[in-house]
Amino acid sequence: MPQDLARRLIQTGLVSEQRLREAQETARAERRSLADVLVESGAVAEADLLPEVARLHGLEFVRLASLAVEDGAVKAVPAKLASHYRVMPVRLEAGTLTVALADPLDASAVEDIETNLGYRVERVLACRADIDEALRRHYGVGADTVERILADTPERQTELLPEETQDLERMAEDASVVKLVNQIIHQAISDRATDIHFEVARGGVAVRRRIDGVLYDISVPRNIRYLYPAIVSRVKMMSSLDIVERRLPQDGRARVSMRGANYDLRVSIVPSVHGEDVVLRILPAAMLFDLGDLGLNARHLGMLEELIARPHGIIVVTGPTGSGKSTTLYACLTRLNTRDRKIITIEDPVEYELEGITQTQVNPAIGLTFARALRSMLRHDPDVMMVGEVRDAETAEIAVQTAMTGHLVLTTLHTNDAAGGAVRLTDMGIEPYLITSTVMAFTAQRLVRVICRRCREEYAQDGRTRYRGAGCRHCNGSGFRGRVAICEFLPLTPEIQTLILARSSAKTVREKADALGMPTLAQDGWEKVEQGMTTAEEVMRVTTL
């Protein structure tokens, strides 16, 4: 059979003769199948190879993503059995169970299913990645682990018990619970999630992850609710929190590793009506920031580079939570981070560690506020300072004084657009003349999702060519992968300064900016729609006030 496969691969041109000979030698030396060696070496894609393997064995090759999987077939095979043999039940009809597997020579899986479940098994071939995705989708992440834990639990304990009667510490340290939590976290990281939400309700437990700014459900087994107290306790132990305290909110941090990369988890636990809700914020421990990766157009990138090159003044980045303000500031700091500059940041919290920069996290519980930290840091002779957020008049006043004494200050402000920045500072009590003397520019930004390059397709709309994502495995079926910033810049030109000094409204400032030809957030967004980077719906979603 290996020789038949080899001849077929040469005939179809899927593999060169040299690569085939090398794979055959490796397969003989390591006593492995030729198909496995070819796929793992990258000589041929599994999706191209398996149809040929299926043809030689008289089997059908299927793509599970587009195949209707019967619920009855899934219920007929326990999760731990399907996971152990890496097979996906597809159909159950008249005592015959059809399963998808990747290796047609794997007789043990078929024999075990037939012996233990009493069905006659028919095989179809599918890619390993397709099988793994189908197992997660139909059984849920960690389903085999949950099944194994509950199988070892006495029947009387499979109902939720009052938390005070459970040995939560012992449960949280159980190897199976540790594995379950790790499976959920690792799957979220693999899916590029930035947050994981555990939410408990009367009917059970929901787990969601945020990808590219949008929340999606994670498929988990329904009986995971029986293990939820242990899951919460495990998260608390990972982040050095009090597992006994369930009445008050708690915040902590943890670190995990995956495929050689480290990730920081920022943990937040709050009490709810039916238990405790948990949110894990996932932050790569090592992150590279570059102004060129923000997605700014040439005009905006040039303006920002010119602003941060100035020796003193304030640059204010505005926008709601989750609009990428911190990422923009980190990219600016990375550009400024040279050995001839002293850079200090004051943040709440410190999201990413930047080598060569002094970073301080505020702690209101002990009186270390933005204002107090900023006042103290001035004695450290900085050239550049980043203030995570201007939240009050005192912080704003000190930031203004810092800029007036020859420092470059980068900070953020929560306003809807750039024009509202000056009005917000005035409302805090900052005199307009101080704003015009120190602030170089207000910028506003949002993040829009980028159309997935692997499934991007054209379509016509109002006589124009538009683009959208059809949805594929690469983007988890969403049609989007990654995000990019859309921005507006409001430099304090003499015309804008005159309006600020007159305490004009944000609407008036906006109208003057429009008259001066300063593009708005929406205009920058529509430019990216025309370029095929994002969709009109995305721009409207983030710019509609």
XYZ file of C-alpha atoms in Angstrom:
545
model
C 0.000 0.000 0.000
C 2.814 2.546 0.722
C 4.173 1.868 -2.786
C 0.717 2.431 -4.268
C 0.502 5.723 -2.399
C 3.973 6.731 -3.556
C 3.122 6.046 -7.204
C -0.137 7.975 -6.882
C 1.603 11.002 -5.357
C 4.142 11.091 -8.178
C 1.405 10.733 -10.808
C -0.611 13.621 -9.377
C 2.466 15.786 -8.875
C 1.739 16.346 -5.195
C 5.301 15.401 -4.162
C 8.606 15.525 -5.982
C 10.563 12.295 -6.360
C 13.374 13.598 -4.152
C 11.031 14.608 -1.307
C 9.277 11.264 -1.627
C 12.546 9.295 -1.358
C 13.564 11.290 1.711
C 10.164 10.647 3.338
C 10.350 6.909 2.538
C 13.774 6.629 4.173
C 12.538 8.458 7.272
C 9.404 6.288 7.453
C 11.487 3.083 7.280
C 14.068 4.299 9.817
C 11.467 5.514 12.331
C 8.889 2.815 11.575
C 6.200 5.335 10.850
C 3.609 5.627 8.115
C 4.654 7.362 4.909
C 1.587 9.620 5.079
C 2.480 10.901 8.561
C 6.071 11.638 7.565
C 5.002 13.485 4.416
C 2.536 15.691 6.295
C 4.793 16.443 9.275
C 7.738 17.308 7.035
C 5.591 19.746 5.079
C 6.090 17.867 1.821
C 2.342 17.802 1.219
C -0.718 19.230 2.962
C -2.905 16.719 4.781
C -5.969 18.022 2.954
C -4.289 17.121 -0.371
C -2.880 13.808 0.795
C -5.884 12.236 2.529
C -8.173 12.132 -0.549
C -5.508 9.998 -2.265
C -5.156 7.792 0.835
C -8.940 7.417 1.007
C -9.119 6.442 -2.673
C -6.489 3.719 -2.206
C -8.383 2.270 0.768
C -11.805 2.543 -0.810
C -12.965 5.090 1.766
C -14.702 8.460 1.575
C -12.834 11.675 2.392
C -14.977 14.327 4.123
C -14.600 17.931 5.308
C -16.237 17.985 8.726
C -16.773 21.748 8.711
C -19.376 21.379 5.968
C -20.767 17.994 7.018
C -23.984 17.633 9.025
C -23.035 15.685 12.155
C -25.937 13.824 13.790
C -26.569 14.497 17.480
C -27.418 10.846 17.987
C -23.976 9.803 16.786
C -22.279 12.259 19.155
C -24.325 11.055 22.132
C -23.542 7.439 21.288
C -19.793 7.834 21.813
C -18.429 9.096 25.165
C -16.217 12.154 24.952
C -13.235 10.437 26.565
C -13.381 7.615 23.995
C -13.686 9.975 21.028
C -10.892 12.156 22.362
C -8.589 9.252 23.213
C -8.756 7.786 19.706
C -9.176 11.172 17.992
C -12.274 10.067 16.094
C -15.415 12.082 15.366
C -18.808 10.304 15.260
C -20.709 11.425 12.170
C -23.795 9.223 11.620
C -25.695 6.486 13.459
C -28.124 4.469 11.395
C -29.540 0.961 11.956
C -26.792 -0.009 14.381
C -24.003 1.267 12.131
C -21.869 4.099 13.461
C -19.870 6.157 10.971
C -16.768 7.782 12.429
C -14.217 10.134 10.891
C -10.558 9.431 11.558
C -7.276 10.482 10.008
C -5.472 7.118 9.906
C -7.191 4.332 7.933
C -4.856 1.750 9.512
C -5.903 2.579 13.090
C -7.683 -0.688 13.861
C -7.640 -0.227 17.645
C -10.116 2.652 17.544
C -12.620 0.680 15.473
C -12.228 -2.468 17.562
C -12.624 -0.630 20.869
C -15.765 1.191 19.733
C -17.314 -2.000 18.380
C -16.428 -3.979 21.523
C -17.493 -1.391 24.100
C -20.462 0.224 22.372
C -21.815 -2.664 20.322
C -22.060 -0.799 17.006
C -20.731 -1.836 13.642
C -18.262 0.875 12.639
C -17.783 2.381 9.209
C -14.881 4.720 8.549
C -14.458 7.941 6.632
C -11.253 9.969 6.480
C -10.889 13.560 7.663
C -8.021 15.914 8.472
C -6.754 15.870 12.047
C -7.379 19.600 12.465
C -10.971 19.118 11.253
C -11.468 16.280 13.747
C -10.055 18.338 16.629
C -12.296 21.288 15.767
C -15.363 19.034 15.469
C -14.630 17.434 18.844
C -14.450 20.881 20.472
C -17.585 22.088 18.697
C -19.814 19.080 19.417
C -18.474 17.860 22.762
C -17.065 21.095 24.169
C -13.588 22.145 25.258
C -12.322 19.769 27.927
C -15.317 17.440 27.583
C -13.167 14.329 28.010
C -11.647 15.766 31.188
C -15.049 16.685 32.648
C -16.382 13.225 31.831
C -13.384 11.582 33.479
C -13.676 13.698 36.645
C -17.393 13.036 37.057
C -16.921 9.319 36.378
C -14.605 9.195 39.394
C -17.080 11.131 41.559
C -19.657 9.256 43.644
C -23.150 9.621 42.174
C -24.424 11.505 45.200
C -21.828 14.241 44.572
C -22.772 15.014 40.983
C -25.261 17.628 42.144
C -24.062 21.088 43.120
C -23.476 21.129 46.841
C -23.454 24.196 49.099
C -19.982 25.673 48.672
C -19.247 25.645 52.376
C -19.558 21.839 52.444
C -17.011 21.285 49.672
C -13.282 20.923 50.098
C -12.577 23.493 47.399
C -8.836 23.593 47.932
C -8.524 19.835 47.444
C -10.754 19.955 44.365
C -8.838 22.869 42.870
C -5.551 20.997 43.237
C -6.928 17.860 41.590
C -4.871 17.107 38.478
C -7.985 16.748 36.335
C -9.374 20.155 37.363
C -5.973 21.726 36.697
C -5.983 20.105 33.248
C -9.517 21.340 32.532
C -8.696 24.957 33.381
C -5.511 24.730 31.332
C -7.435 23.328 28.360
C -9.872 26.244 28.406
C -7.097 28.831 28.719
C -4.914 27.252 26.045
C -7.816 26.951 23.610
C -8.650 30.633 24.115
C -5.028 31.598 23.466
C -4.995 29.442 20.323
C -8.107 31.307 19.151
C -6.317 34.678 19.709
C -8.701 35.616 22.525
C -7.911 38.640 24.681
C -10.391 37.754 27.450
C -12.129 34.688 28.877
C -15.459 35.135 30.684
C -16.822 32.489 33.079
C -20.461 33.326 33.878
C -22.652 31.342 36.254
C -26.461 31.388 36.090
C -29.308 29.352 37.532
C -29.343 27.064 34.489
C -25.614 26.389 34.293
C -22.304 27.910 33.296
C -21.399 29.857 30.158
C -17.835 30.423 28.983
C -17.094 33.093 26.396
C -13.946 34.534 24.857
C -13.374 37.917 23.252
C -11.695 37.834 19.838
C -10.996 41.034 17.912
C -13.224 42.929 20.334
C -16.297 40.670 19.985
C -17.483 38.020 22.471
C -18.074 34.461 21.234
C -19.307 31.442 23.185
C -16.883 28.625 23.904
C -18.556 25.261 23.545
C -18.250 23.505 26.911
C -20.013 20.374 28.191
C -23.256 21.111 30.064
C -22.171 19.118 33.109
C -19.226 21.457 33.633
C -21.561 23.259 36.053
C -20.897 20.532 38.620
C -17.220 21.482 38.623
C -17.645 25.258 38.548
C -16.756 25.900 42.230
C -13.554 23.918 41.738
C -12.772 25.843 38.529
C -13.182 29.197 40.306
C -11.003 27.989 43.182
C -8.336 26.824 40.742
C -8.252 30.257 39.097
C -7.996 31.869 42.551
C -5.076 29.638 43.495
C -3.296 30.412 40.221
C -3.565 34.145 40.932
C -2.817 33.968 44.690
C -6.317 35.009 45.762
C -8.325 33.954 48.805
C -10.333 30.856 47.831
C -12.538 31.176 50.920
C -13.662 34.754 50.206
C -16.737 34.651 47.970
C -18.588 37.818 49.060
C -16.175 40.484 47.797
C -14.571 41.200 44.412
C -10.960 40.095 44.044
C -8.243 40.949 41.519
C -5.021 39.097 40.856
C -2.462 38.041 38.275
C -1.043 34.769 37.018
C 1.340 33.625 34.294
C 0.993 30.675 31.925
C 3.158 29.282 29.139
C 2.081 27.894 25.780
C 4.323 26.687 22.972
C 7.333 28.474 24.409
C 5.538 31.813 24.855
C 4.568 33.343 28.208
C 1.228 35.034 28.861
C 0.138 37.176 31.797
C -3.400 36.657 33.051
C -5.118 39.563 34.761
C -7.837 37.976 36.892
C -11.031 39.654 38.097
C -13.616 37.833 40.212
C -16.925 39.389 41.248
C -19.804 37.884 43.242
C -23.082 37.418 41.370
C -26.543 36.144 42.258
C -25.707 32.489 41.568
C -22.026 32.373 42.445
C -18.900 34.128 41.214
C -18.190 35.399 37.708
C -14.586 35.299 36.517
C -12.838 37.257 33.776
C -9.301 36.479 32.630
C -7.538 39.134 30.550
C -4.824 37.514 28.405
C -1.711 39.594 27.770
C 1.397 38.329 25.967
C 4.352 38.756 28.340
C 6.557 39.829 25.427
C 4.956 42.205 22.945
C 6.524 44.158 20.093
C 5.039 47.572 19.418
C 5.651 49.467 16.204
C 3.999 52.624 14.948
C 3.875 51.139 11.473
C 1.698 48.254 12.689
C -1.122 50.441 14.025
C -2.730 50.800 10.609
C -2.426 54.586 10.451
C -2.552 56.096 6.991
C 0.523 57.916 5.732
C -0.795 61.341 6.745
C -1.670 60.346 10.305
C 1.540 58.360 10.779
C 3.598 61.339 9.662
C 1.716 63.668 12.024
C 2.230 61.328 14.995
C 5.929 60.865 14.252
C 6.366 64.629 14.036
C 4.530 65.175 17.333
C 6.526 62.648 19.380
C 9.769 64.084 17.995
C 9.092 67.378 19.787
C 10.956 67.909 23.096
C 7.966 68.991 25.168
C 4.201 69.262 25.123
C 1.212 66.968 25.600
C -0.281 64.452 23.187
C -3.751 63.289 24.258
C -5.220 60.068 22.828
C -8.991 59.834 23.324
C -11.538 57.078 22.919
C -13.601 54.599 24.930
C -12.248 51.547 26.743
C -10.926 48.955 24.304
C -10.160 51.399 21.492
C -6.419 50.697 21.489
C -5.272 53.877 23.248
C -2.666 52.081 25.368
C -1.306 50.205 22.352
C -0.799 53.500 20.520
C 1.025 54.999 23.500
C 3.224 51.899 23.877
C 4.118 52.123 20.179
C 5.105 55.770 20.680
C 7.227 54.870 23.712
C 8.916 52.069 21.805
C 9.900 54.551 19.085
C 11.203 57.019 21.729
C 12.990 54.375 23.825
C 16.669 55.176 23.272
C 19.561 55.234 25.742
C 19.741 59.032 25.683
C 16.199 59.404 27.057
C 14.714 58.733 30.494
C 11.136 57.483 30.114
C 8.737 56.923 33.003
C 5.165 55.632 32.878
C 2.365 55.732 35.437
C -0.300 53.148 34.630
C -3.344 51.397 36.040
C -2.445 48.643 35.544
C 0.884 48.053 33.786
C -0.272 45.981 30.827
C 3.043 45.229 29.138
C 6.585 45.432 30.437
C 8.898 47.540 28.277
C 12.623 47.054 28.762
C 14.541 50.258 29.398
C 11.493 52.145 30.690
C 10.570 52.784 34.337
C 6.959 51.670 34.798
C 4.900 52.392 37.932
C 1.474 51.002 38.753
C -0.907 53.169 40.765
C -2.358 51.770 43.976
C -5.178 53.936 45.390
C -5.498 51.621 48.414
C -2.210 52.983 49.762
C -2.635 56.485 48.358
C -0.497 56.026 45.240
C -2.722 57.882 42.776
C -1.875 59.144 39.305
C -1.367 62.667 40.679
C 0.891 61.600 43.552
C 2.962 59.296 41.353
C 3.287 61.974 38.681
C 4.441 64.551 41.209
C 7.080 62.176 42.587
C 8.317 61.013 39.191
C 9.215 64.561 38.202
C 12.125 64.307 40.658
C 13.526 61.400 38.620
C 14.614 63.724 35.816
C 12.506 62.198 33.002
C 12.528 63.307 29.385
C 9.272 61.564 28.479
C 6.354 60.627 30.720
C 3.298 58.560 29.989
C 0.275 59.028 32.242
C -2.102 56.119 31.652
C -5.217 58.265 32.029
C -6.181 61.783 33.097
C -9.016 61.045 35.507
C -9.244 64.164 37.649
C -8.337 67.835 37.849
C -5.254 67.255 40.013
C -3.716 64.823 37.520
C -4.550 67.149 34.639
C -2.958 70.145 36.382
C 0.280 68.292 37.136
C 0.437 66.926 33.566
C 0.132 70.497 32.262
C 2.846 71.720 34.651
C 5.066 68.812 33.581
C 4.747 69.788 29.915
C 5.393 73.456 30.701
C 8.691 72.589 32.405
C 10.111 70.928 29.304
C 8.803 67.355 29.286
C 6.992 65.363 26.628
C 3.798 63.911 28.103
C 1.674 61.178 26.533
C -1.725 60.460 28.060
C -5.293 59.324 27.407
C -8.709 60.799 28.020
C -12.169 59.267 27.803
C -14.048 61.333 25.222
C -15.916 60.304 22.081
C -13.846 62.353 19.649
C -10.786 64.573 19.453
C -12.830 67.783 19.528
C -14.246 66.857 22.921
C -10.791 66.591 24.508
C -10.261 70.287 25.161
C -13.817 70.700 26.475
C -13.268 67.794 28.872
C -10.075 69.345 30.259
C -11.823 72.689 30.638
C -14.664 70.983 32.523
C -12.036 69.525 34.874
C -10.984 73.054 35.751
C -7.934 73.518 33.520
C -7.695 77.064 32.217
C -8.007 77.282 28.411
C -4.735 79.228 28.087
C -2.886 76.358 29.786
C -4.411 73.870 27.339
C -3.401 75.911 24.295
C 0.097 76.437 25.745
C 0.854 72.768 26.361
C -1.340 70.407 24.307
C 0.049 69.798 20.822
C -2.795 67.618 19.548
C -5.835 65.605 20.502
C -6.319 62.335 18.670
C -9.239 59.929 18.735
C -9.290 56.324 17.639
C -11.348 53.162 17.374
C -10.487 49.624 16.369
C -12.182 47.943 13.421
C -11.867 44.289 12.502
C -9.816 43.422 9.440
C -11.323 41.188 6.754
C -9.712 37.747 6.809
C -7.277 37.512 3.906
C -7.838 33.784 3.427
C -11.580 33.993 2.827
C -11.943 37.563 1.509
C -14.360 37.810 -1.398
C -15.643 40.586 -3.639
C -19.239 41.660 -4.023
C -21.030 44.572 -5.653
C -22.831 47.233 -3.614
C -24.374 50.343 -5.173
C -22.208 49.892 -8.236
C -19.007 49.656 -6.179
C -16.739 46.719 -5.473
C -16.741 45.842 -1.795
C -15.083 43.072 0.195
C -16.186 40.771 2.990
C -15.004 37.608 4.699
C -16.867 34.424 3.814
C -15.707 32.736 7.030
C -13.099 29.997 7.318
C -11.179 28.040 9.943
C -8.407 30.643 9.939
C -10.844 33.289 11.267
C -13.096 30.901 13.247
C -15.863 31.510 10.725
C -16.179 35.206 11.602
C -14.817 36.582 8.331
C -12.404 38.803 10.280
C -8.907 38.299 11.631
C -7.080 41.026 13.529
C -7.913 44.687 14.051
C -6.625 48.005 12.816
C -7.008 51.544 14.120
C -9.071 54.271 12.501
C -8.085 57.719 13.724
C -8.679 61.431 13.636
C -6.086 64.063 14.545
C -6.837 67.526 15.874
C -3.599 69.554 16.003
C -4.002 72.766 17.971
C -3.665 75.162 15.061
C -4.170 78.909 15.716
C -7.814 78.608 14.605
C -8.501 75.746 17.038
C -6.627 77.513 19.850
C -8.826 80.596 19.389
C -11.963 78.482 19.870
C -10.535 76.786 22.971
C -9.625 80.140 24.502
C -13.218 81.261 23.866
C -14.467 78.087 25.665
C -16.347 77.007 22.544
C -18.365 73.799 22.507
C -17.068 70.517 21.120
C -19.552 70.877 18.241
C -18.070 74.245 17.281
C -14.525 72.892 17.454
C -15.576 69.924 15.320
C -17.124 72.169 12.684
C -13.964 74.278 12.481
C -11.831 71.110 12.164
C -14.070 69.984 9.297
C -13.699 73.373 7.629
C -9.911 73.057 7.947
C -10.037 69.695 6.165
C -9.216 67.447 9.109
C -10.623 63.954 8.360
C -12.973 62.418 10.913
C -12.919 58.920 12.366
C -15.676 57.858 9.997
C -13.843 59.271 6.970
C -10.701 57.348 7.885
C -12.841 54.258 8.318
C -14.478 54.640 4.910
C -11.047 55.018 3.373
C -10.155 51.604 4.790
C -13.425 50.213 3.415
C -12.431 51.439 -0.059
C -9.031 49.771 0.394
C -10.707 46.445 1.189
C -9.327 46.314 4.742
C -12.651 46.305 6.573
C -16.397 46.509 5.979
C -18.886 49.353 6.049
C -20.764 47.595 8.864
C -17.608 47.561 10.998
C -17.017 51.280 10.541
C -20.622 52.077 11.400
C -20.468 49.798 14.438
C -17.594 51.673 16.064
C -18.282 55.242 14.911
C -22.027 55.516 15.549
C -22.371 57.551 18.755
